[in-house]
GROMACS .gro file of C-alpha atoms in nm:
model
  504
    1MET     CA    1   2.461   0.989   0.580
    2CYS     CA    2   2.113   0.875   0.472
    3PHE     CA    3   1.869   1.080   0.266
    4SER     CA    4   1.511   1.084   0.394
    5ALA     CA    5   1.269   1.151   0.116
    6ALA     CA    6   0.924   1.080  -0.024
    7ILE     CA    7   0.717   0.817   0.154
    8SER     CA    8   0.669   0.507  -0.060
    9GLN     CA    9   0.396   0.320   0.133
   10THR     CA   10   0.054   0.281  -0.028
   11PRO     CA   11  -0.274   0.120   0.088
   12GLU     CA   12  -0.191  -0.186  -0.124
   13ASP     CA   13   0.101  -0.263   0.110
   14VAL     CA   14  -0.153  -0.387   0.367
   15LEU     CA   15  -0.197  -0.710   0.171
   16ARG     CA   16   0.176  -0.769   0.139
   17TYR     CA   17   0.201  -0.850   0.509
   18SER     CA   18  -0.138  -1.014   0.573
   19TYR     CA   19  -0.303  -1.161   0.261
   20PHE     CA   20  -0.140  -1.495   0.187
   21PRO     CA   21  -0.248  -1.858   0.237
   22GLN     CA   22  -0.154  -2.085   0.523
   23HIS     CA   23   0.196  -2.230   0.481
   24GLY     CA   24   0.377  -2.497   0.681
   25THR     CA   25   0.476  -2.863   0.680
   26ALA     CA   26   0.378  -3.094   0.397
   27ARG     CA   27   0.116  -3.261   0.618
   28ASN     CA   28  -0.039  -2.927   0.712
   29MET     CA   29  -0.050  -2.808   0.352
   30ALA     CA   30  -0.198  -3.137   0.225
   31ILE     CA   31  -0.503  -3.092   0.448
   32GLY     CA   32  -0.563  -2.733   0.334
   33GLY     CA   33  -0.387  -2.578   0.634
   34ALA     CA   34  -0.675  -2.684   0.863
   35MET     CA   35  -0.453  -2.742   1.166
   36GLY     CA   36  -0.644  -2.538   1.427
   37SER     CA   37  -0.792  -2.824   1.630
   38LEU     CA   38  -0.583  -3.116   1.509
   39GLY     CA   39  -0.239  -3.062   1.662
   40GLY     CA   40   0.043  -3.312   1.668
   41ASP     CA   41   0.231  -3.118   1.398
   42LEU     CA   42   0.511  -2.862   1.425
   43ASN     CA   43   0.302  -2.616   1.226
   44ALA     CA   44   0.074  -2.578   1.529
   45LEU     CA   45   0.327  -2.309   1.628
   46TYR     CA   46   0.180  -2.085   1.356
   47VAL     CA   47  -0.190  -2.179   1.376
   48ASN     CA   48  -0.291  -2.296   1.724
   49PRO     CA   49   0.002  -2.358   1.962
   50ALA     CA   50  -0.221  -2.567   2.189
   51GLY     CA   51  -0.170  -2.844   1.931
   52LEU     CA   52   0.187  -2.884   2.055
   53GLY     CA   53   0.038  -3.033   2.370
   54LEU     CA   54  -0.030  -3.358   2.186
   55TYR     CA   55   0.344  -3.426   2.167
   56LYS     CA   56   0.482  -3.673   2.420
   57THR     CA   57   0.825  -3.726   2.259
   58ARG     CA   58   1.092  -3.525   2.080
   59GLU     CA   59   1.079  -3.459   1.708
   60ILE     CA   60   1.294  -3.277   1.450
   61VAL     CA   61   1.151  -3.162   1.116
   62LEU     CA   62   1.281  -3.019   0.786
   63SER     CA   63   1.050  -2.897   0.504
   64PRO     CA   64   1.204  -2.792   0.169
   65GLY     CA   65   0.978  -2.698  -0.122
   66PHE     CA   66   0.950  -2.551  -0.471
   67ASN     CA   67   0.702  -2.307  -0.632
   68PHE     CA   68   0.586  -2.271  -0.993
   69ASN     CA   69   0.422  -1.934  -1.070
   70ASN     CA   70   0.207  -1.862  -1.375
   71ASN     CA   71   0.049  -1.515  -1.398
   72LYS     CA   72  -0.219  -1.386  -1.634
   73ALA     CA   73  -0.339  -1.027  -1.643
   74ASN     CA   74  -0.600  -0.830  -1.835
   75PHE     CA   75  -0.551  -0.456  -1.869
   76ARG     CA   76  -0.814  -0.265  -2.067
   77GLY     CA   77  -0.891  -0.567  -2.284
   78THR     CA   78  -0.532  -0.682  -2.344
   79ASN     CA   79  -0.414  -1.017  -2.202
   80SER     CA   80  -0.057  -1.079  -2.078
   81ASN     CA   81   0.134  -1.375  -1.931
   82SER     CA   82   0.443  -1.410  -1.708
   83ASN     CA   83   0.612  -1.696  -1.519
   84LYS     CA   84   0.861  -1.748  -1.237
   85SER     CA   85   0.974  -2.046  -1.025
   86ASN     CA   86   1.170  -2.056  -0.700
   87PHE     CA   87   1.262  -2.260  -0.394
   88ASP     CA   88   1.055  -2.251  -0.076
   89LEU     CA   89   1.095  -2.329   0.295
   90GLY     CA   90   0.811  -2.486   0.489
   91THR     CA   91   0.794  -2.513   0.866
   92SER     CA   92   1.114  -2.665   1.005
   93GLY     CA   93   1.240  -2.703   1.361
   94MET     CA   94   1.196  -2.925   1.664
   95VAL     CA   95   0.955  -3.013   1.944
   96ILE     CA   96   1.047  -3.142   2.289
   97GLY     CA   97   0.755  -3.319   2.455
   98PHE     CA   98   0.778  -3.470   2.803
   99ASN     CA   99   0.558  -3.624   3.073
  100SER     CA  100   0.486  -3.435   3.396
  101LYS     CA  101   0.469  -3.697   3.672
  102TYR     CA  102   0.428  -3.456   3.963
  103SER     CA  103   0.209  -3.198   3.791
  104LYS     CA  104  -0.158  -3.160   3.709
  105TRP     CA  105  -0.050  -3.151   3.343
  106THR     CA  106  -0.035  -3.491   3.170
  107ASN     CA  107   0.249  -3.370   2.951
  108GLN     CA  108   0.407  -3.050   2.824
  109ALA     CA  109   0.602  -2.943   2.516
  110PHE     CA  110   0.844  -2.675   2.405
  111SER     CA  111   0.902  -2.598   2.039
  112PHE     CA  112   1.124  -2.394   1.809
  113GLY     CA  113   1.051  -2.339   1.441
  114ILE     CA  114   1.117  -2.133   1.133
  115SER     CA  115   0.887  -2.097   0.835
  116GLN     CA  116   0.866  -1.886   0.522
  117THR     CA  117   0.518  -1.753   0.589
  118ALA     CA  118   0.519  -1.532   0.276
  119ASN     CA  119   0.701  -1.586  -0.053
  120PHE     CA  120   0.738  -1.269  -0.262
  121ASN     CA  121   0.925  -1.422  -0.559
  122ASN     CA  122   0.712  -1.339  -0.861
  123VAL     CA  123   0.684  -1.145  -1.187
  124VAL     CA  124   0.363  -0.975  -1.302
  125SER     CA  125   0.341  -0.793  -1.633
  126TYR     CA  126   0.055  -0.634  -1.825
  127SER     CA  127  -0.001  -0.385  -2.106
  128GLY     CA  128  -0.282  -0.218  -2.297
  129LYS     CA  129  -0.412   0.097  -2.465
  130ASN     CA  130  -0.552   0.376  -2.248
  131ASP     CA  131  -0.749   0.670  -2.391
  132GLN     CA  132  -0.851   0.803  -2.049
  133SER     CA  133  -0.539   0.897  -1.855
  134SER     CA  134  -0.160   0.893  -1.831
  135PHE     CA  135   0.078   0.777  -1.558
  136SER     CA  136   0.244   1.118  -1.581
  137GLU     CA  137  -0.072   1.304  -1.469
  138GLN     CA  138  -0.007   1.213  -1.104
  139TYR     CA  139   0.310   1.423  -1.117
  140ALA     CA  140   0.132   1.717  -1.284
  141GLU     CA  141  -0.131   1.698  -1.008
  142GLN     CA  142   0.128   1.697  -0.731
  143PHE     CA  143   0.328   1.986  -0.882
  144SER     CA  144   0.014   2.193  -0.943
  145GLN     CA  145  -0.119   2.145  -0.591
  146SER     CA  146   0.215   2.230  -0.429
  147GLY     CA  147   0.216   2.596  -0.536
  148LEU     CA  148   0.595   2.575  -0.588
  149ASP     CA  149   0.795   2.699  -0.882
  150PRO     CA  150   1.010   2.446  -1.077
  151ASP     CA  151   1.333   2.522  -0.892
  152GLN     CA  152   1.163   2.479  -0.555
  153ALA     CA  153   0.998   2.154  -0.664
  154LEU     CA  154   1.328   2.010  -0.789
  155ASN     CA  155   1.472   2.058  -0.439
  156ASP     CA  156   1.169   1.938  -0.241
  157PRO     CA  157   1.232   1.591  -0.084
  158ARG     CA  158   0.865   1.497  -0.131
  159PHE     CA  159   0.912   1.503  -0.510
  160THR     CA  160   1.244   1.318  -0.533
  161PHE     CA  161   1.125   0.992  -0.688
  162GLY     CA  162   0.859   1.107  -0.933
  163THR     CA  163   0.759   1.469  -0.974
  164ALA     CA  164   1.112   1.615  -0.971
  165PRO     CA  165   1.238   1.372  -1.242
  166ALA     CA  166   0.922   1.449  -1.445
  167ILE     CA  167   0.997   1.823  -1.428
  168TYR     CA  168   1.366   1.769  -1.502
  169THR     CA  169   1.296   1.565  -1.817
  170TYR     CA  170   1.007   1.791  -1.933
  171LEU     CA  171   0.753   1.511  -1.901
  172ILE     CA  172   0.544   1.777  -1.725
  173ASP     CA  173   0.569   2.152  -1.783
  174THR     CA  174   0.389   2.484  -1.747
  175PHE     CA  175   0.167   2.597  -2.036
  176ARG     CA  176  -0.097   2.865  -2.098
  177ASN     CA  177  -0.466   2.787  -2.120
  178ALA     CA  178  -0.718   2.962  -2.345
  179ASN     CA  179  -0.743   3.251  -2.099
  180GLY     CA  180  -0.368   3.294  -2.086
  181SER     CA  181  -0.341   3.160  -1.730
  182PRO     CA  182  -0.055   2.922  -1.644
  183ILE     CA  183  -0.148   2.556  -1.619
  184ILE     CA  184   0.066   2.253  -1.543
  185LYS     CA  185   0.013   1.956  -1.772
  186ALA     CA  186   0.185   1.633  -1.867
  187LEU     CA  187   0.280   1.612  -2.236
  188PRO     CA  188   0.092   1.283  -2.292
  189GLU     CA  189  -0.230   1.466  -2.194
  190PHE     CA  190  -0.221   1.652  -2.525
  191LEU     CA  191  -0.230   1.321  -2.712
  192LEU     CA  192  -0.527   1.206  -2.505
  193ALA     CA  193  -0.707   1.533  -2.585
  194ASN     CA  194  -0.660   1.454  -2.956
  195GLY     CA  195  -0.815   1.108  -2.919
  196ILE     CA  196  -0.491   0.906  -2.917
  197ALA     CA  197  -0.490   0.606  -2.684
  198LEU     CA  198  -0.151   0.565  -2.514
  199ASP     CA  199   0.037   0.235  -2.509
  200GLN     CA  200   0.099   0.150  -2.142
  201GLN     CA  201   0.306  -0.134  -2.001
  202LYS     CA  202   0.390  -0.224  -1.641
  203THR     CA  203   0.612  -0.503  -1.504
  204ILE     CA  204   0.651  -0.578  -1.133
  205GLU     CA  205   0.940  -0.804  -1.028
  206THR     CA  206   0.946  -0.901  -0.660
  207GLN     CA  207   1.183  -1.114  -0.454
  208GLY     CA  208   1.228  -1.222  -0.093
  209GLY     CA  209   0.991  -1.335   0.176
  210ILE     CA  210   0.887  -1.323   0.540
  211TYR     CA  211   1.069  -1.576   0.759
  212ASP     CA  212   0.895  -1.628   1.092
  213ILE     CA  213   1.104  -1.762   1.381
  214ALA     CA  214   0.878  -1.891   1.658
  215LEU     CA  215   0.903  -2.028   2.011
  216GLY     CA  216   0.611  -2.216   2.159
  217TYR     CA  217   0.489  -2.388   2.475
  218ALA     CA  218   0.186  -2.609   2.537
  219ALA     CA  219   0.045  -2.820   2.818
  220ASN     CA  220  -0.206  -3.105   2.820
  221MET     CA  221  -0.449  -3.174   3.105
  222ASP     CA  222  -0.577  -3.535   3.112
  223ASP     CA  223  -0.574  -3.554   2.729
  224LYS     CA  224  -0.890  -3.340   2.739
  225VAL     CA  225  -0.779  -2.977   2.751
  226TYR     CA  226  -0.474  -2.832   2.578
  227PHE     CA  227  -0.337  -2.480   2.626
  228GLY     CA  228  -0.060  -2.322   2.422
  229ALA     CA  229   0.115  -1.998   2.336
  230SER     CA  230   0.386  -1.892   2.092
  231ILE     CA  231   0.590  -1.584   2.018
  232GLY     CA  232   0.695  -1.510   1.662
  233ILE     CA  233   0.969  -1.287   1.525
  234PRO     CA  234   0.905  -1.243   1.151
  235ILE     CA  235   1.197  -1.114   0.946
  236VAL     CA  236   1.111  -0.921   0.629
  237ASN     CA  237   1.334  -0.917   0.321
  238TYR     CA  238   1.154  -0.769   0.021
  239THR     CA  239   1.277  -0.618  -0.304
  240ARG     CA  240   1.066  -0.479  -0.586
  241LEU     CA  241   1.144  -0.341  -0.930
  242ILE     CA  242   0.865  -0.163  -1.117
  243LYS     CA  243   0.921  -0.097  -1.487
  244TYR     CA  244   0.669   0.133  -1.647
  245ARG     CA  245   0.660   0.249  -2.010
  246GLU     CA  246   0.418   0.478  -2.189
  247SER     CA  247   0.442   0.559  -2.558
  248ASP     CA  248   0.270   0.721  -2.856
  249PRO     CA  249   0.141   0.455  -3.099
  250SER     CA  250   0.049   0.706  -3.372
  251GLY     CA  251   0.395   0.736  -3.527
  252ASP     CA  252   0.353   1.115  -3.540
  253LYS     CA  253   0.696   1.276  -3.487
  254ASP     CA  254   0.555   1.625  -3.439
  255ASN     CA  255   0.322   1.591  -3.140
  256ASN     CA  256   0.592   1.649  -2.876
  257PHE     CA  257   0.578   1.304  -2.717
  258ASN     CA  258   0.733   0.974  -2.816
  259PHE     CA  259   0.774   0.775  -2.490
  260PHE     CA  260   0.890   0.770  -2.132
  261GLU     CA  261   1.033   0.483  -1.926
  262TYR     CA  262   1.023   0.488  -1.547
  263ASN     CA  263   1.205   0.242  -1.317
  264ASP     CA  264   1.137   0.228  -0.943
  265TYR     CA  265   1.373   0.023  -0.721
  266LEU     CA  266   1.257  -0.050  -0.365
  267SER     CA  267   1.393  -0.270  -0.087
  268THR     CA  268   1.223  -0.326   0.248
  269LYS     CA  269   1.396  -0.485   0.545
  270GLY     CA  270   1.297  -0.518   0.907
  271PHE     CA  271   1.148  -0.742   1.169
  272GLY     CA  272   0.842  -0.771   1.387
  273ILE     CA  273   0.692  -0.947   1.685
  274ASN     CA  274   0.361  -1.125   1.738
  275ALA     CA  275   0.194  -1.374   1.969
  276LYS     CA  276  -0.056  -1.657   1.936
  277LEU     CA  277  -0.272  -1.806   2.210
  278GLY     CA  278  -0.462  -2.129   2.167
  279LEU     CA  279  -0.699  -2.379   2.325
  280ILE     CA  280  -0.805  -2.728   2.216
  281PHE     CA  281  -1.085  -2.912   2.396
  282LYS     CA  282  -1.203  -3.272   2.352
  283PRO     CA  283  -1.568  -3.285   2.463
  284ALA     CA  284  -1.595  -3.645   2.339
  285GLU     CA  285  -1.352  -3.918   2.248
  286PHE     CA  286  -1.369  -3.853   1.874
  287VAL     CA  287  -1.412  -3.475   1.870
  288ARG     CA  288  -1.164  -3.188   1.903
  289LEU     CA  289  -1.258  -2.820   1.911
  290GLY     CA  290  -1.003  -2.542   1.878
  291LEU     CA  291  -0.982  -2.167   1.927
  292ALA     CA  292  -0.678  -1.950   1.858
  293VAL     CA  293  -0.617  -1.575   1.866
  294HIS     CA  294  -0.334  -1.417   1.665
  295THR     CA  295  -0.226  -1.071   1.776
  296PRO     CA  296  -0.126  -0.817   1.511
  297THR     CA  297   0.236  -0.831   1.403
  298TYR     CA  298   0.414  -0.508   1.493
  299TYR     CA  299   0.684  -0.444   1.232
  300SER     CA  300   0.973  -0.199   1.234
  301LEU     CA  301   1.066  -0.148   0.869
  302THR     CA  302   1.306   0.052   0.655
  303ASP     CA  303   1.255   0.124   0.286
  304LYS     CA  304   1.536   0.220   0.053
  305GLN     CA  305   1.433   0.358  -0.284
  306SER     CA  306   1.576   0.499  -0.605
  307THR     CA  307   1.422   0.576  -0.943
  308ASP     CA  308   1.523   0.675  -1.294
  309LEU     CA  309   1.325   0.832  -1.575
  310THR     CA  310   1.391   0.860  -1.948
  311THR     CA  311   1.165   1.089  -2.153
  312ASP     CA  312   1.158   1.158  -2.529
  313THR     CA  313   0.954   1.472  -2.608
  314GLU     CA  314   1.073   1.485  -2.970
  315ASP     CA  315   1.109   1.846  -3.091
  316TYR     CA  316   0.978   1.991  -2.763
  317GLU     CA  317   1.293   1.922  -2.553
  318GLY     CA  318   1.433   1.600  -2.701
  319VAL     CA  319   1.556   1.305  -2.493
  320HIS     CA  320   1.643   1.349  -2.125
  321LYS     CA  321   1.736   1.090  -1.863
  322VAL     CA  322   1.772   1.143  -1.490
  323SER     CA  323   1.817   0.936  -1.175
  324SER     CA  324   1.681   1.025  -0.832
  325ASP     CA  325   2.043   1.020  -0.716
  326ILE     CA  326   2.087   1.368  -0.863
  327PHE     CA  327   1.831   1.502  -0.613
  328THR     CA  328   1.967   1.311  -0.314
  329GLY     CA  329   2.339   1.371  -0.341
  330GLY     CA  330   2.397   1.017  -0.461
  331GLU     CA  331   2.222   0.855  -0.163
  332GLN     CA  332   1.926   0.620  -0.176
  333GLY     CA  333   1.604   0.751  -0.028
  334ARG     CA  334   1.542   0.601   0.316
  335THR     CA  335   1.212   0.582   0.503
  336GLN     CA  336   1.164   0.434   0.850
  337TYR     CA  337   0.815   0.337   0.962
  338THR     CA  338   0.614   0.085   1.160
  339SER     CA  339   0.345  -0.143   1.023
  340THR     CA  340   0.066  -0.321   1.209
  341THR     CA  341  -0.112  -0.623   1.061
  342PRO     CA  342  -0.472  -0.720   1.146
  343TRP     CA  343  -0.599  -0.938   1.430
  344LYS     CA  344  -0.692  -1.296   1.344
  345VAL     CA  345  -0.919  -1.545   1.518
  346VAL     CA  346  -0.922  -1.913   1.418
  347MET     CA  347  -1.216  -2.139   1.513
  348SER     CA  348  -1.182  -2.506   1.428
  349GLY     CA  349  -1.310  -2.858   1.472
  350SER     CA  350  -1.193  -3.212   1.396
  351TYR     CA  351  -1.347  -3.557   1.399
  352VAL     CA  352  -1.095  -3.839   1.449
  353PHE     CA  353  -1.207  -4.190   1.359
  354ARG     CA  354  -1.105  -4.452   1.618
  355GLU     CA  355  -0.947  -4.189   1.841
  356VAL     CA  356  -0.691  -4.344   2.075
  357ASN     CA  357  -0.379  -4.210   2.243
  358ASP     CA  358  -0.166  -4.432   2.022
  359THR     CA  359  -0.179  -4.241   1.695
  360ARG     CA  360  -0.058  -4.550   1.508
  361LYS     CA  361  -0.405  -4.698   1.559
  362GLN     CA  362  -0.597  -4.397   1.429
  363ARG     CA  363  -0.755  -4.460   1.089
  364ALA     CA  364  -0.875  -4.123   0.960
  365PHE     CA  365  -0.975  -3.770   1.045
  366ILE     CA  366  -1.160  -3.476   0.893
  367THR     CA  367  -1.082  -3.123   1.006
  368ALA     CA  368  -1.192  -2.766   0.931
  369ASP     CA  369  -1.092  -2.409   1.021
  370VAL     CA  370  -1.276  -2.079   0.990
  371GLU     CA  371  -1.049  -1.775   1.020
  372TYR     CA  372  -1.154  -1.413   1.080
  373VAL     CA  373  -0.917  -1.138   0.959
  374GLY     CA  374  -0.979  -0.766   1.023
  375TYR     CA  375  -0.792  -0.611   0.729
  376ALA     CA  376  -0.928  -0.261   0.798
  377GLY     CA  377  -0.737  -0.260   1.128
  378SER     CA  378  -0.400  -0.254   0.951
  379GLY     CA  379  -0.192   0.061   0.964
  380PHE     CA  380   0.139   0.243   0.924
  381LYS     CA  381   0.316   0.508   1.131
  382ALA     CA  382   0.623   0.722   1.079
  383ASP     CA  383   0.935   0.616   1.270
  384GLY     CA  384   1.291   0.741   1.310
  385ASP     CA  385   1.456   1.066   1.418
  386ASN     CA  386   1.341   1.304   1.145
  387ILE     CA  387   0.961   1.277   1.150
  388THR     CA  388   0.787   1.578   0.998
  389ASN     CA  389   0.429   1.700   1.028
  390ASP     CA  390   0.383   1.603   0.663
  391ASP     CA  391   0.486   1.244   0.749
  392ILE     CA  392   0.239   1.227   1.037
  393GLN     CA  393  -0.044   1.365   0.824
  394TYR     CA  394   0.039   1.127   0.537
  395TYR     CA  395  -0.002   0.821   0.756
  396ARG     CA  396  -0.319   0.959   0.915
  397ASP     CA  397  -0.467   1.004   0.570
  398MET     CA  398  -0.354   0.655   0.471
  399LYS     CA  399  -0.525   0.508   0.779
  400SER     CA  400  -0.852   0.663   0.662
  401VAL     CA  401  -0.800   0.525   0.314
  402ILE     CA  402  -0.729   0.176   0.453
  403LYS     CA  403  -1.054   0.183   0.655
  404ASP     CA  404  -1.248   0.289   0.345
  405TYR     CA  405  -1.067   0.045   0.117
  406TYR     CA  406  -1.064  -0.282   0.314
  407LYS     CA  407  -1.309  -0.487   0.518
  408SER     CA  408  -1.301  -0.787   0.750
  409ALA     CA  409  -1.315  -1.128   0.583
  410LEU     CA  410  -1.359  -1.496   0.663
  411ASN     CA  411  -1.124  -1.765   0.532
  412TYR     CA  412  -1.214  -2.134   0.518
  413ARG     CA  413  -0.991  -2.443   0.530
  414LEU     CA  414  -1.093  -2.809   0.510
  415GLY     CA  415  -0.894  -3.133   0.499
  416GLY     CA  416  -0.879  -3.500   0.582
  417GLU     CA  417  -0.656  -3.804   0.603
  418LEU     CA  418  -0.694  -4.178   0.552
  419LYS     CA  419  -0.435  -4.402   0.717
  420PHE     CA  420  -0.340  -4.753   0.608
  421ASN     CA  421  -0.089  -4.886   0.860
  422THR     CA  422   0.227  -4.688   0.778
  423PHE     CA  423   0.092  -4.499   0.474
  424MET     CA  424  -0.133  -4.192   0.473
  425PHE     CA  425  -0.339  -4.029   0.197
  426ARG     CA  426  -0.449  -3.668   0.242
  427LEU     CA  427  -0.672  -3.417   0.064
  428GLY     CA  428  -0.758  -3.056   0.144
  429GLY     CA  429  -0.876  -2.721   0.021
  430ALA     CA  430  -0.901  -2.360   0.129
  431TYR     CA  431  -1.075  -2.040   0.027
  432TYR     CA  432  -0.948  -1.692   0.124
  433SER     CA  433  -1.216  -1.426   0.080
  434ASN     CA  434  -1.209  -1.082  -0.082
  435PRO     CA  435  -1.052  -0.817   0.150
  436TYR     CA  436  -1.183  -0.518  -0.053
  437LYS     CA  437  -1.498  -0.319   0.031
  438ASP     CA  438  -1.561  -0.207  -0.326
  439LYS     CA  439  -1.753  -0.479  -0.509
  440GLU     CA  440  -1.576  -0.391  -0.834
  441LEU     CA  441  -1.241  -0.485  -0.676
  442LYS     CA  442  -1.244  -0.863  -0.670
  443SER     CA  443  -0.980  -1.075  -0.501
  444ASN     CA  444  -0.968  -1.426  -0.360
  445ILE     CA  445  -0.738  -1.727  -0.319
  446THR     CA  446  -0.850  -2.086  -0.374
  447GLN     CA  447  -0.635  -2.387  -0.284
  448VAL     CA  448  -0.668  -2.754  -0.370
  449SER     CA  449  -0.413  -2.994  -0.218
  450GLY     CA  450  -0.323  -3.358  -0.186
  451GLY     CA  451  -0.039  -3.558  -0.038
  452LEU     CA  452   0.109  -3.883   0.081
  453GLY     CA  453   0.278  -3.974   0.407
  454TYR     CA  454   0.489  -4.258   0.540
  455ARG     CA  455   0.561  -4.321   0.910
  456ASP     CA  456   0.758  -4.610   1.058
  457HIS     CA  457   1.028  -4.674   1.321
  458GLY     CA  458   1.045  -4.312   1.438
  459MET     CA  459   1.092  -4.167   1.091
  460PHE     CA  460   0.839  -4.001   0.862
  461ILE     CA  461   0.829  -3.852   0.510
  462ASP     CA  462   0.541  -3.642   0.377
  463LEU     CA  463   0.502  -3.520   0.019
  464THR     CA  464   0.238  -3.267  -0.088
  465TYR     CA  465   0.126  -3.075  -0.394
  466VAL     CA  466  -0.080  -2.758  -0.350
  467HIS     CA  467  -0.251  -2.587  -0.644
  468ASN     CA  468  -0.319  -2.219  -0.571
  469MET     CA  469  -0.553  -2.008  -0.781
  470SER     CA  470  -0.573  -1.641  -0.688
  471LYS     CA  471  -0.746  -1.336  -0.827
  472ASP     CA  472  -0.642  -0.978  -0.751
  473ILE     CA  473  -0.618  -0.630  -0.901
  474ASN     CA  474  -0.328  -0.392  -0.963
  475PHE     CA  475  -0.347  -0.016  -1.015
  476PRO     CA  476  -0.072   0.108  -1.248
  477TYR     CA  477  -0.109   0.453  -1.087
  478ARG     CA  478  -0.364   0.661  -0.896
  479LEU     CA  479  -0.519   0.999  -0.983
  480THR     CA  480  -0.748   1.219  -0.771
  481ASP     CA  481  -0.948   1.384  -1.052
  482LYS     CA  482  -1.029   1.080  -1.269
  483ALA     CA  483  -1.156   0.726  -1.230
  484ASN     CA  484  -0.860   0.494  -1.171
  485THR     CA  485  -0.808   0.209  -1.413
  486PHE     CA  486  -0.668  -0.125  -1.298
  487ALA     CA  487  -0.551  -0.461  -1.426
  488GLU     CA  488  -0.719  -0.787  -1.328
  489GLN     CA  489  -0.463  -1.049  -1.224
  490HIS     CA  490  -0.499  -1.427  -1.216
  491ASN     CA  491  -0.216  -1.623  -1.057
  492THR     CA  492  -0.173  -2.000  -1.063
  493ARG     CA  493   0.093  -2.132  -0.827
  494GLY     CA  494   0.195  -2.494  -0.790
  495ASN     CA  495   0.375  -2.572  -0.467
  496VAL     CA  496   0.558  -2.901  -0.402
  497MET     CA  497   0.652  -2.951  -0.038
  498MET     CA  498   0.835  -3.236   0.132
  499THR     CA  499   0.876  -3.282   0.507
  500VAL     CA  500   1.125  -3.522   0.661
  501GLY     CA  501   1.115  -3.584   1.035
  502PHE     CA  502   1.264  -3.802   1.306
  503LYS     CA  503   1.149  -3.899   1.654
  504LEU     CA  504   1.437  -3.857   1.899
   0.00000   0.00000   0.00000
């Protein structure tokens, strides 16, 4: 038996599945991920599969890595820091290239790969004083708008993970206004009305990743035109723990509120399918032009969620603690839904110095990608056997919010390589633009990378360091009747990646 309860998806989930930098082999990452027109690398599976058409032999590749995360956040003038490190998996797999003697194609290639396209392992924490609003007000809003009495609300599945625990622990309650009419308020609101700024703290611990298994095919016509296609099956494994605490800094024991602590446990598992189509054209001996189209990824996902809430209202009702399990018969909440990521188009160009078919005689290249991403086209839909009208309307409303919240954006990647016989030196960079429409919501990712490579006797080793600098925002909660406050986040991530490969 599974308990279906409140929907946990929010507009911010759009970025979880679509807003992350290009990953891959060490060589690909060293040149900023600008692989769209270059080819000759297993990571072409995930950027422009036409690049597989440059292979004429067999190759096997393994790419282990390690990440170092350093997070800084500013929430209402207070700075916070957090750190986390973890292992990583770059693009690994094999390519089988072969000549086509009796075909119009010069050669063809098949490929299989796996890559951790998104790494969720991180910890973000921030705190500050807020004299404008309380986390608990969202539950007072929801209870007030429902028109239900407390007993009905405690048994309504929509309220299982927030509003029902808030009622149960007396974090929100029914009072009388000056006219004697009933009004639902959260107890911290009375402190705000008296000019007391609440201490607020939020910590978000995430783990897991997206592991994309891909199959690709490419063909090469006269070493001038390359066509390719790949199918990807991304597997999602995501867990998140949100810890939120709000407290009274005044030390007053008679104002009916001391603190509350809220913990929200969420796991998301599922899989998806996508496709990539690509073309590379060589109009001149030294020039390569590339175009690739990435379809949306269509995910089938399941969320499992549970929460607990501890509230101390001092002399009002004392200390109460409750878990969402009490409202679900001991079962975790379970939500089935589908998610659609945005379309992407990658346009690219490369200039190869001393271009010859024998890559051992190439001396250098410079390459660039421009990527279009339509974030506003993302969406969610209810799935499963017990879809209600409320579920359908929720996702319709979310679609409207996503269109108002996000915009299309352009991402830029640039890189190059110098080759000295068997040794290579590489540099690269990338810039991922702001996906938000609102100019006050600022987000971007900047990458600077460098690496070394060694190739000889059918064996190669590449080593790369990528320095990621990202800016984003995080809303601790959302209210409909007040301006929403948010924290500004700055993440610095160092990524060391090594790729080892063998010609077979």
